[in-house]
Amino acid sequence: MSVTMYRNKVQGIEKDIASIEKEIGKEQEKLSKALKTIQRTKSTSTFNSKQREVINTQKKIGDLKGKKANKIKSLNQALNQLQRSEAKEVKKNHTVEVRHTKAITDELKKQQRISQEISANSISINFESLPEKINVLFLASNPIDQSSLRLDQEIRLIHEKIRASEYRDSINLQSRWAVRSNDILQAINEVQPHIIHFSGHGSLEHDIVLETTEGTTSLLSKEAVTLLMKTMSDSIKLVIFNNCFSSGQAEAVTEHIDCAIGMNEAVYDDAAREFAAQFYSAIAFGKSIQNAFEQGKLALILAGLKGDEIPELYTRAGLDPGEILLVKPAL
């Protein structure tokens, strides 16, 4: 099987797991209603009927959980197969270095052209309107029933890049872990972020994967995210969806905030880390959102990582991300 076929297999299994999770949720809701009926009813026939329904529903939930466990096992096997297939592909590809070098050259020329255009246009930015310090809210979720991600490595690398930047004192990075849907409003009210960064898994249906109180998968829909940004957009200038299949979310939220970054397909853990770290490094050097975005993609090419075509930058209508700064440079 090819790498693409293995990737499709992994995505298919992840979709199956999400579907089973929804079925379990429906059955648990059904079970809860039956139990409440049993507690209230005085009819023997109704009691017996609902008792049988409870037994059948509990059995179905057990079967679904068993099915889900098997799917998770299959997912882990598919991920291992994908890794081995990718390793073989790299060994067979004797022209990688040539393409790598060409891509770096082309991207450097592009960056130089963008810088020259910015200088030529003499962009006028009201530096006085920029905050003295920007707040970044890093929201991490990695449910126990999903494949494991090294989100701790992502924020560690971001911290390192910010500390090594010129305006490191202008960025206040705060994080929240094992995030549940009802944690988000609390965190936004506490931090008043200019940047919100979602880190973790995403679904094929463009949902953000959060956690339940038990640590299992909970989905936050694109519509819910858009409503969240509409309601809480006072300080938010940028949202980064550093999870798979999130470009739809990023495009939707720019109805209410200036900029958003999302991923147009599945993104690998190491690529997500590298992109994010370099993006924040550029922001902390006083670069525009557009320039920081391009630097993040360039970092993947320089590191020899696949996926530089996956990040997508979206902007509210009428705005130019090349003119948007978040950190006030020293004048």
mmCIF file of C-alpha atoms in Angstrom:
data_model
loop_
_atom_site.group_PDB
_atom_site.id
_atom_site.type_symbol
_atom_site.label_atom_id
_atom_site.label_comp_id
_atom_site.label_asym_id
_atom_site.label_seq_id
_atom_site.Cartn_x
_atom_site.Cartn_y
_atom_site.Cartn_z
ATOM 1 C CA MET A 1 0.000 0.000 0.000
ATOM 2 C CA SER A 2 1.126 3.564 -0.702
ATOM 3 C CA VAL A 3 1.579 6.269 1.912
ATOM 4 C CA THR A 4 -1.603 7.963 0.655
ATOM 5 C CA MET A 5 -3.599 4.753 1.067
ATOM 6 C CA TYR A 6 -2.322 4.321 4.628
ATOM 7 C CA ARG A 7 -3.230 7.939 5.407
ATOM 8 C CA ASN A 8 -6.719 7.389 4.023
ATOM 9 C CA LYS A 9 -6.977 4.250 6.142
ATOM 10 C CA VAL A 10 -5.992 6.172 9.290
ATOM 11 C CA GLN A 11 -8.482 8.943 8.507
ATOM 12 C CA GLY A 12 -11.228 6.385 7.864
ATOM 13 C CA ILE A 13 -10.637 4.657 11.199
ATOM 14 C CA GLU A 14 -10.603 8.015 13.028
ATOM 15 C CA LYS A 15 -13.944 8.829 11.395
ATOM 16 C CA ASP A 16 -15.325 5.429 12.477
ATOM 17 C CA ILE A 17 -14.224 6.068 16.064
ATOM 18 C CA ALA A 18 -15.933 9.477 16.077
ATOM 19 C CA SER A 19 -19.116 7.864 14.718
ATOM 20 C CA ILE A 20 -19.066 5.153 17.402
ATOM 21 C CA GLU A 21 -18.532 7.831 20.065
ATOM 22 C CA LYS A 22 -21.675 9.607 18.863
ATOM 23 C CA GLU A 23 -23.627 6.324 18.970
ATOM 24 C CA ILE A 24 -22.458 5.713 22.536
ATOM 25 C CA GLY A 25 -23.616 9.211 23.471
ATOM 26 C CA LYS A 26 -27.071 8.565 22.020
ATOM 27 C CA GLU A 27 -27.403 5.241 23.827
ATOM 28 C CA GLN A 28 -26.253 6.767 27.123
ATOM 29 C CA GLU A 29 -28.902 9.474 26.735
ATOM 30 C CA LYS A 30 -31.479 6.771 26.014
ATOM 31 C CA LEU A 31 -30.345 4.824 29.093
ATOM 32 C CA SER A 32 -30.606 7.903 31.288
ATOM 33 C CA LYS A 33 -34.187 8.557 30.157
ATOM 34 C CA ALA A 34 -35.189 4.926 30.790
ATOM 35 C CA LEU A 35 -33.727 4.994 34.299
ATOM 36 C CA LYS A 36 -35.602 8.210 35.094
ATOM 37 C CA THR A 37 -38.849 6.620 33.873
ATOM 38 C CA ILE A 38 -38.264 3.592 36.123
ATOM 39 C CA GLN A 39 -37.782 5.876 39.117
ATOM 40 C CA ARG A 40 -41.027 7.766 38.430
ATOM 41 C CA THR A 41 -43.416 5.057 37.203
ATOM 42 C CA LYS A 42 -45.936 3.236 39.371
ATOM 43 C CA SER A 43 -47.008 0.917 36.563
ATOM 44 C CA THR A 44 -45.661 -2.614 36.779
ATOM 45 C CA SER A 45 -45.843 -3.105 33.008
ATOM 46 C CA THR A 46 -44.007 0.144 32.337
ATOM 47 C CA PHE A 47 -41.413 -0.761 34.969
ATOM 48 C CA ASN A 48 -40.785 -4.155 33.384
ATOM 49 C CA SER A 49 -40.676 -2.708 29.872
ATOM 50 C CA LYS A 50 -38.176 -0.004 30.818
ATOM 51 C CA GLN A 51 -36.097 -2.488 32.820
ATOM 52 C CA ARG A 52 -35.735 -4.633 29.685
ATOM 53 C CA GLU A 53 -34.856 -1.505 27.737
ATOM 54 C CA VAL A 54 -32.158 -0.636 30.302
ATOM 55 C CA ILE A 55 -30.622 -4.108 30.031
ATOM 56 C CA ASN A 56 -30.651 -4.018 26.225
ATOM 57 C CA THR A 57 -29.235 -0.497 26.118
ATOM 58 C CA GLN A 58 -26.462 -1.334 28.593
ATOM 59 C CA LYS A 59 -25.550 -4.340 26.451
ATOM 60 C CA LYS A 60 -25.507 -2.166 23.316
ATOM 61 C CA ILE A 61 -23.274 0.405 25.036
ATOM 62 C CA GLY A 62 -20.929 -2.391 26.084
ATOM 63 C CA ASP A 63 -20.839 -3.713 22.512
ATOM 64 C CA LEU A 64 -20.155 -0.221 21.147
ATOM 65 C CA LYS A 65 -17.322 0.331 23.636
ATOM 66 C CA GLY A 66 -15.842 -3.003 22.625
ATOM 67 C CA LYS A 67 -16.145 -2.025 18.983
ATOM 68 C CA LYS A 68 -14.479 1.298 19.742
ATOM 69 C CA ALA A 69 -11.601 -0.419 21.561
ATOM 70 C CA ASN A 70 -11.033 -2.632 18.519
ATOM 71 C CA LYS A 71 -11.059 0.429 16.262
ATOM 72 C CA ILE A 72 -8.493 2.166 18.464
ATOM 73 C CA LYS A 73 -6.317 -0.940 18.254
ATOM 74 C CA SER A 74 -6.699 -0.906 14.460
ATOM 75 C CA LEU A 75 -5.861 2.803 14.421
ATOM 76 C CA ASN A 76 -2.609 2.226 16.304
ATOM 77 C CA GLN A 77 -1.690 -0.550 13.875
ATOM 78 C CA ALA A 78 -2.527 1.677 10.897
ATOM 79 C CA LEU A 79 -0.403 4.500 12.317
ATOM 80 C CA ASN A 80 2.533 2.125 12.698
ATOM 81 C CA GLN A 81 2.065 0.925 9.127
ATOM 82 C CA LEU A 82 1.919 4.533 7.941
ATOM 83 C CA GLN A 83 5.174 5.351 9.724
ATOM 84 C CA ARG A 84 6.947 2.368 8.163
ATOM 85 C CA SER A 85 5.578 3.230 4.717
ATOM 86 C CA GLU A 86 6.768 6.818 5.021
ATOM 87 C CA ALA A 87 10.221 5.662 6.092
ATOM 88 C CA LYS A 88 10.471 3.428 2.988
ATOM 89 C CA GLU A 89 9.317 6.272 0.758
ATOM 90 C CA VAL A 90 12.029 8.570 2.109
ATOM 91 C CA LYS A 91 14.719 5.962 1.437
ATOM 92 C CA LYS A 92 13.543 5.477 -2.150
ATOM 93 C CA ASN A 93 13.308 9.159 -2.931
ATOM 94 C CA HIS A 94 16.750 10.117 -4.239
ATOM 95 C CA THR A 95 15.684 13.552 -5.440
ATOM 96 C CA VAL A 96 14.461 14.938 -2.123
ATOM 97 C CA GLU A 97 17.546 17.058 -1.478
ATOM 98 C CA VAL A 98 17.385 18.661 -4.929
ATOM 99 C CA ARG A 99 13.739 19.613 -4.514
ATOM 100 C CA HIS A 100 14.426 20.698 -0.945
ATOM 101 C CA THR A 101 17.146 23.109 -2.048
ATOM 102 C CA LYS A 102 14.993 24.520 -4.851
ATOM 103 C CA ALA A 103 12.048 25.030 -2.499
ATOM 104 C CA ILE A 104 14.256 26.895 -0.018
ATOM 105 C CA THR A 105 15.604 29.143 -2.771
ATOM 106 C CA ASP A 106 12.127 29.904 -4.116
ATOM 107 C CA GLU A 107 10.765 30.649 -0.646
ATOM 108 C CA LEU A 108 13.687 32.929 0.236
ATOM 109 C CA LYS A 109 13.111 34.853 -2.998
ATOM 110 C CA LYS A 110 9.429 35.134 -2.113
ATOM 111 C CA GLN A 111 10.268 36.486 1.339
ATOM 112 C CA GLN A 112 12.680 38.988 -0.158
ATOM 113 C CA ARG A 113 10.045 40.118 -2.666
ATOM 114 C CA ILE A 114 7.455 40.572 0.108
ATOM 115 C CA SER A 115 9.918 42.640 2.168
ATOM 116 C CA GLN A 116 10.741 44.810 -0.842
ATOM 117 C CA GLU A 117 7.045 45.382 -1.587
ATOM 118 C CA ILE A 118 6.393 46.367 2.016
ATOM 119 C CA SER A 119 9.272 48.845 1.948
ATOM 120 C CA ALA A 120 8.181 50.238 -1.414
ATOM 121 C CA ASN A 121 4.629 50.798 -0.277
ATOM 122 C CA SER A 122 5.797 52.559 2.927
ATOM 123 C CA ILE A 123 3.121 50.958 5.052
ATOM 124 C CA SER A 124 1.896 53.257 7.791
ATOM 125 C CA ILE A 125 1.169 51.543 11.085
ATOM 126 C CA ASN A 126 -0.177 53.277 14.157
ATOM 127 C CA PHE A 127 2.282 51.873 16.695
ATOM 128 C CA GLU A 128 0.635 53.805 19.508
ATOM 129 C CA SER A 129 -2.502 51.667 19.088
ATOM 130 C CA LEU A 130 -0.573 48.452 19.733
ATOM 131 C CA PRO A 131 -0.668 47.047 23.290
ATOM 132 C CA GLU A 132 2.495 47.101 25.389
ATOM 133 C CA LYS A 133 2.108 43.358 25.897
ATOM 134 C CA ILE A 134 0.029 40.789 24.024
ATOM 135 C CA ASN A 135 -1.587 37.836 25.753
ATOM 136 C CA VAL A 136 -1.467 34.403 24.126
ATOM 137 C CA LEU A 137 -3.860 31.704 25.365
ATOM 138 C CA PHE A 138 -2.659 28.180 24.534
ATOM 139 C CA LEU A 139 -5.524 25.649 24.809
ATOM 140 C CA ALA A 140 -4.400 22.010 24.752
ATOM 141 C CA SER A 141 -6.536 18.853 24.596
ATOM 142 C CA ASN A 142 -5.336 15.291 24.050
ATOM 143 C CA PRO A 143 -8.114 12.825 25.038
ATOM 144 C CA ILE A 144 -7.116 9.345 26.173
ATOM 145 C CA ASP A 145 -9.126 7.728 23.366
ATOM 146 C CA GLN A 146 -7.194 9.612 20.657
ATOM 147 C CA SER A 147 -3.661 9.014 19.362
ATOM 148 C CA SER A 148 -1.113 10.636 21.702
ATOM 149 C CA LEU A 149 0.379 14.027 20.775
ATOM 150 C CA ARG A 150 3.407 15.758 22.339
ATOM 151 C CA LEU A 151 1.651 19.039 23.051
ATOM 152 C CA ASP A 152 4.074 19.699 25.906
ATOM 153 C CA GLN A 153 6.881 19.734 23.340
ATOM 154 C CA GLU A 154 4.953 22.254 21.243
ATOM 155 C CA ILE A 155 4.581 24.814 24.023
ATOM 156 C CA ARG A 156 8.150 24.198 25.221
ATOM 157 C CA LEU A 157 9.477 25.013 21.742
ATOM 158 C CA ILE A 158 7.242 28.101 21.512
ATOM 159 C CA HIS A 159 8.559 29.282 24.907
ATOM 160 C CA GLU A 160 12.158 28.816 23.726
ATOM 161 C CA LYS A 161 11.600 30.755 20.511
ATOM 162 C CA ILE A 162 9.890 33.633 22.324
ATOM 163 C CA ARG A 163 12.667 33.819 24.950
ATOM 164 C CA ALA A 164 15.242 34.076 22.155
ATOM 165 C CA SER A 165 13.399 36.927 20.395
ATOM 166 C CA GLU A 166 14.006 40.681 20.456
ATOM 167 C CA TYR A 167 10.704 41.647 22.112
ATOM 168 C CA ARG A 168 10.270 38.613 24.375
ATOM 169 C CA ASP A 169 8.943 40.758 27.210
ATOM 170 C CA SER A 170 6.051 41.865 24.983
ATOM 171 C CA ILE A 171 4.437 38.415 24.941
ATOM 172 C CA ASN A 172 2.596 36.834 27.847
ATOM 173 C CA LEU A 173 2.041 33.145 27.071
ATOM 174 C CA GLN A 174 -0.486 31.313 29.257
ATOM 175 C CA SER A 175 -1.701 27.741 28.822
ATOM 176 C CA ARG A 176 -4.659 25.591 29.831
ATOM 177 C CA TRP A 177 -4.530 21.796 29.615
ATOM 178 C CA ALA A 178 -7.064 18.965 29.211
ATOM 179 C CA VAL A 179 -9.475 21.658 28.042
ATOM 180 C CA ARG A 180 -13.205 21.004 28.167
ATOM 181 C CA SER A 181 -15.765 23.120 26.339
ATOM 182 C CA ASN A 182 -16.883 24.894 29.515
ATOM 183 C CA ASP A 183 -13.262 25.851 30.316
ATOM 184 C CA ILE A 184 -12.867 28.105 27.283
ATOM 185 C CA LEU A 185 -15.040 31.043 28.351
ATOM 186 C CA GLN A 186 -13.420 31.060 31.791
ATOM 187 C CA ALA A 187 -9.934 31.064 30.275
ATOM 188 C CA ILE A 188 -10.740 33.882 27.807
ATOM 189 C CA ASN A 189 -12.258 36.029 30.564
ATOM 190 C CA GLU A 190 -9.196 35.448 32.767
ATOM 191 C CA VAL A 191 -6.477 36.011 30.148
ATOM 192 C CA GLN A 192 -8.164 38.520 27.769
ATOM 193 C CA PRO A 193 -6.077 37.076 24.929
ATOM 194 C CA HIS A 194 -5.019 38.774 21.729
ATOM 195 C CA ILE A 195 -4.118 35.349 20.307
ATOM 196 C CA ILE A 196 -5.943 32.070 20.976
ATOM 197 C CA HIS A 197 -4.056 28.908 20.054
ATOM 198 C CA PHE A 198 -5.903 25.567 19.848
ATOM 199 C CA SER A 199 -3.517 22.611 20.017
ATOM 200 C CA GLY A 200 -4.531 18.970 19.626
ATOM 201 C CA HIS A 201 -6.739 16.900 17.354
ATOM 202 C CA GLY A 202 -9.321 17.921 14.791
ATOM 203 C CA SER A 203 -12.018 15.891 13.073
ATOM 204 C CA LEU A 204 -12.858 15.406 9.403
ATOM 205 C CA GLU A 205 -16.095 17.334 10.061
ATOM 206 C CA HIS A 206 -14.033 20.410 11.116
ATOM 207 C CA ASP A 207 -14.732 19.938 14.833
ATOM 208 C CA ILE A 208 -12.193 20.757 17.535
ATOM 209 C CA VAL A 209 -11.448 17.756 19.736
ATOM 210 C CA LEU A 210 -11.730 18.675 23.421
ATOM 211 C CA GLU A 211 -12.132 16.473 26.512
ATOM 212 C CA THR A 212 -14.926 15.281 28.768
ATOM 213 C CA THR A 213 -14.582 15.140 32.554
ATOM 214 C CA GLU A 214 -13.501 11.510 32.093
ATOM 215 C CA GLY A 215 -10.758 12.512 29.669
ATOM 216 C CA THR A 216 -12.446 11.112 26.556
ATOM 217 C CA THR A 217 -13.320 12.861 23.295
ATOM 218 C CA SER A 218 -15.731 15.799 23.203
ATOM 219 C CA LEU A 219 -16.325 17.667 19.930
ATOM 220 C CA LEU A 220 -16.710 21.433 19.543
ATOM 221 C CA SER A 221 -18.350 22.235 16.202
ATOM 222 C CA LYS A 222 -17.267 24.888 13.709
ATOM 223 C CA GLU A 223 -20.541 26.719 14.354
ATOM 224 C CA ALA A 224 -19.888 26.780 18.097
ATOM 225 C CA VAL A 225 -16.357 28.096 17.573
ATOM 226 C CA THR A 226 -17.640 30.844 15.270
ATOM 227 C CA LEU A 227 -20.264 31.891 17.822
ATOM 228 C CA LEU A 228 -17.577 31.855 20.529
ATOM 229 C CA MET A 229 -15.395 34.264 18.537
ATOM 230 C CA LYS A 230 -18.366 36.502 17.763
ATOM 231 C CA THR A 231 -19.218 36.746 21.461
ATOM 232 C CA MET A 232 -15.676 37.072 22.830
ATOM 233 C CA SER A 233 -13.965 39.059 20.057
ATOM 234 C CA ASP A 234 -13.185 42.241 22.044
ATOM 235 C CA SER A 235 -9.467 41.559 22.478
ATOM 236 C CA ILE A 236 -8.919 38.648 20.066
ATOM 237 C CA LYS A 237 -6.910 39.551 16.958
ATOM 238 C CA LEU A 238 -5.794 36.112 15.808
ATOM 239 C CA VAL A 239 -6.845 32.479 16.304
ATOM 240 C CA ILE A 240 -4.496 29.609 15.446
ATOM 241 C CA PHE A 241 -6.092 26.204 14.925
ATOM 242 C CA ASN A 242 -2.999 24.008 15.104
ATOM 243 C CA ASN A 243 -4.980 20.807 14.570
ATOM 244 C CA CYS A 244 -6.015 18.668 11.603
ATOM 245 C CA PHE A 245 -8.767 19.698 9.151
ATOM 246 C CA SER A 246 -9.243 23.134 10.735
ATOM 247 C CA SER A 247 -9.115 25.466 7.724
ATOM 248 C CA GLY A 248 -12.920 25.601 7.654
ATOM 249 C CA GLN A 249 -12.970 26.880 11.223
ATOM 250 C CA ALA A 250 -10.270 29.459 10.489
ATOM 251 C CA GLU A 251 -12.127 30.821 7.473
ATOM 252 C CA ALA A 252 -15.425 31.002 9.371
ATOM 253 C CA VAL A 253 -14.140 32.942 12.393
ATOM 254 C CA THR A 254 -12.698 35.767 10.265
ATOM 255 C CA GLU A 255 -16.242 37.094 10.036
ATOM 256 C CA HIS A 256 -15.623 38.345 13.581
ATOM 257 C CA ILE A 257 -11.827 38.611 14.117
ATOM 258 C CA ASP A 258 -8.961 39.969 12.022
ATOM 259 C CA CYS A 259 -6.976 36.822 11.195
ATOM 260 C CA ALA A 260 -7.003 33.070 11.638
ATOM 261 C CA ILE A 261 -4.714 30.197 10.697
ATOM 262 C CA GLY A 262 -5.969 26.657 10.065
ATOM 263 C CA MET A 263 -4.756 23.384 8.542
ATOM 264 C CA ASN A 264 -6.315 22.203 5.278
ATOM 265 C CA GLU A 265 -5.666 18.512 6.023
ATOM 266 C CA ALA A 266 -4.033 16.232 8.587
ATOM 267 C CA VAL A 267 -0.824 17.731 9.989
ATOM 268 C CA TYR A 268 1.938 15.771 11.671
ATOM 269 C CA ASP A 269 2.969 16.488 15.247
ATOM 270 C CA ASP A 270 6.529 17.607 14.452
ATOM 271 C CA ALA A 271 5.400 19.869 11.596
ATOM 272 C CA ALA A 272 2.737 21.501 13.768
ATOM 273 C CA ARG A 273 5.338 22.216 16.470
ATOM 274 C CA GLU A 274 7.903 23.647 14.048
ATOM 275 C CA PHE A 275 5.394 25.902 12.294
ATOM 276 C CA ALA A 276 3.965 27.294 15.543
ATOM 277 C CA ALA A 277 7.342 27.912 17.154
ATOM 278 C CA GLN A 278 8.693 29.893 14.205
ATOM 279 C CA PHE A 279 5.441 31.830 13.832
ATOM 280 C CA TYR A 280 5.650 33.090 17.415
ATOM 281 C CA SER A 281 9.360 33.792 17.034
ATOM 282 C CA ALA A 282 8.625 36.113 14.104
ATOM 283 C CA ILE A 283 5.747 37.791 15.957
ATOM 284 C CA ALA A 284 8.086 38.376 18.919
ATOM 285 C CA PHE A 285 10.600 40.007 16.561
ATOM 286 C CA GLY A 286 7.934 42.553 15.570
ATOM 287 C CA LYS A 287 7.019 40.994 12.210
ATOM 288 C CA SER A 288 3.582 41.200 10.611
ATOM 289 C CA ILE A 289 1.137 38.283 10.745
ATOM 290 C CA GLN A 290 1.721 37.633 7.027
ATOM 291 C CA ASN A 291 5.501 37.559 7.449
ATOM 292 C CA ALA A 292 5.267 35.355 10.556
ATOM 293 C CA PHE A 293 3.000 32.953 8.657
ATOM 294 C CA GLU A 294 5.461 32.728 5.754
ATOM 295 C CA GLN A 295 8.343 32.187 8.171
ATOM 296 C CA GLY A 296 6.432 29.340 9.835
ATOM 297 C CA LYS A 297 6.031 27.580 6.484
ATOM 298 C CA LEU A 298 9.648 28.275 5.557
ATOM 299 C CA ALA A 299 10.782 26.690 8.822
ATOM 300 C CA LEU A 300 9.208 23.390 7.728
ATOM 301 C CA ILE A 301 11.110 23.472 4.435
ATOM 302 C CA LEU A 302 14.408 24.319 6.145
ATOM 303 C CA ALA A 303 13.867 21.467 8.619
ATOM 304 C CA GLY A 304 13.108 19.033 5.804
ATOM 305 C CA LEU A 305 9.588 18.413 7.101
ATOM 306 C CA LYS A 306 6.570 17.743 4.904
ATOM 307 C CA GLY A 307 3.449 19.866 5.119
ATOM 308 C CA ASP A 308 4.456 23.463 4.295
ATOM 309 C CA GLU A 309 1.412 23.616 1.994
ATOM 310 C CA ILE A 310 -1.002 22.646 4.798
ATOM 311 C CA PRO A 311 -1.234 25.876 6.889
ATOM 312 C CA GLU A 312 -3.716 28.447 5.539
ATOM 313 C CA LEU A 313 -4.003 32.108 6.559
ATOM 314 C CA TYR A 314 -7.415 33.817 6.436
ATOM 315 C CA THR A 315 -8.130 37.509 6.990
ATOM 316 C CA ARG A 316 -11.247 39.576 7.588
ATOM 317 C CA ALA A 317 -12.449 41.256 4.379
ATOM 318 C CA GLY A 318 -10.653 44.528 3.678
ATOM 319 C CA LEU A 319 -7.603 43.811 5.864
ATOM 320 C CA ASP A 320 -4.044 43.108 4.733
ATOM 321 C CA PRO A 321 -2.175 40.661 7.036
ATOM 322 C CA GLY A 322 1.078 42.184 5.814
ATOM 323 C CA GLU A 323 0.088 45.398 7.596
ATOM 324 C CA ILE A 324 -1.038 43.815 10.856
ATOM 325 C CA LEU A 325 1.486 43.827 13.714
ATOM 326 C CA LEU A 326 0.749 42.449 17.155
ATOM 327 C CA VAL A 327 3.970 43.404 18.969
ATOM 328 C CA LYS A 328 5.064 47.042 19.259
ATOM 329 C CA PRO A 329 8.700 47.362 18.050
ATOM 330 C CA ALA A 330 11.163 49.700 19.724
ATOM 331 C CA LEU A 331 11.125 53.019 17.879
#
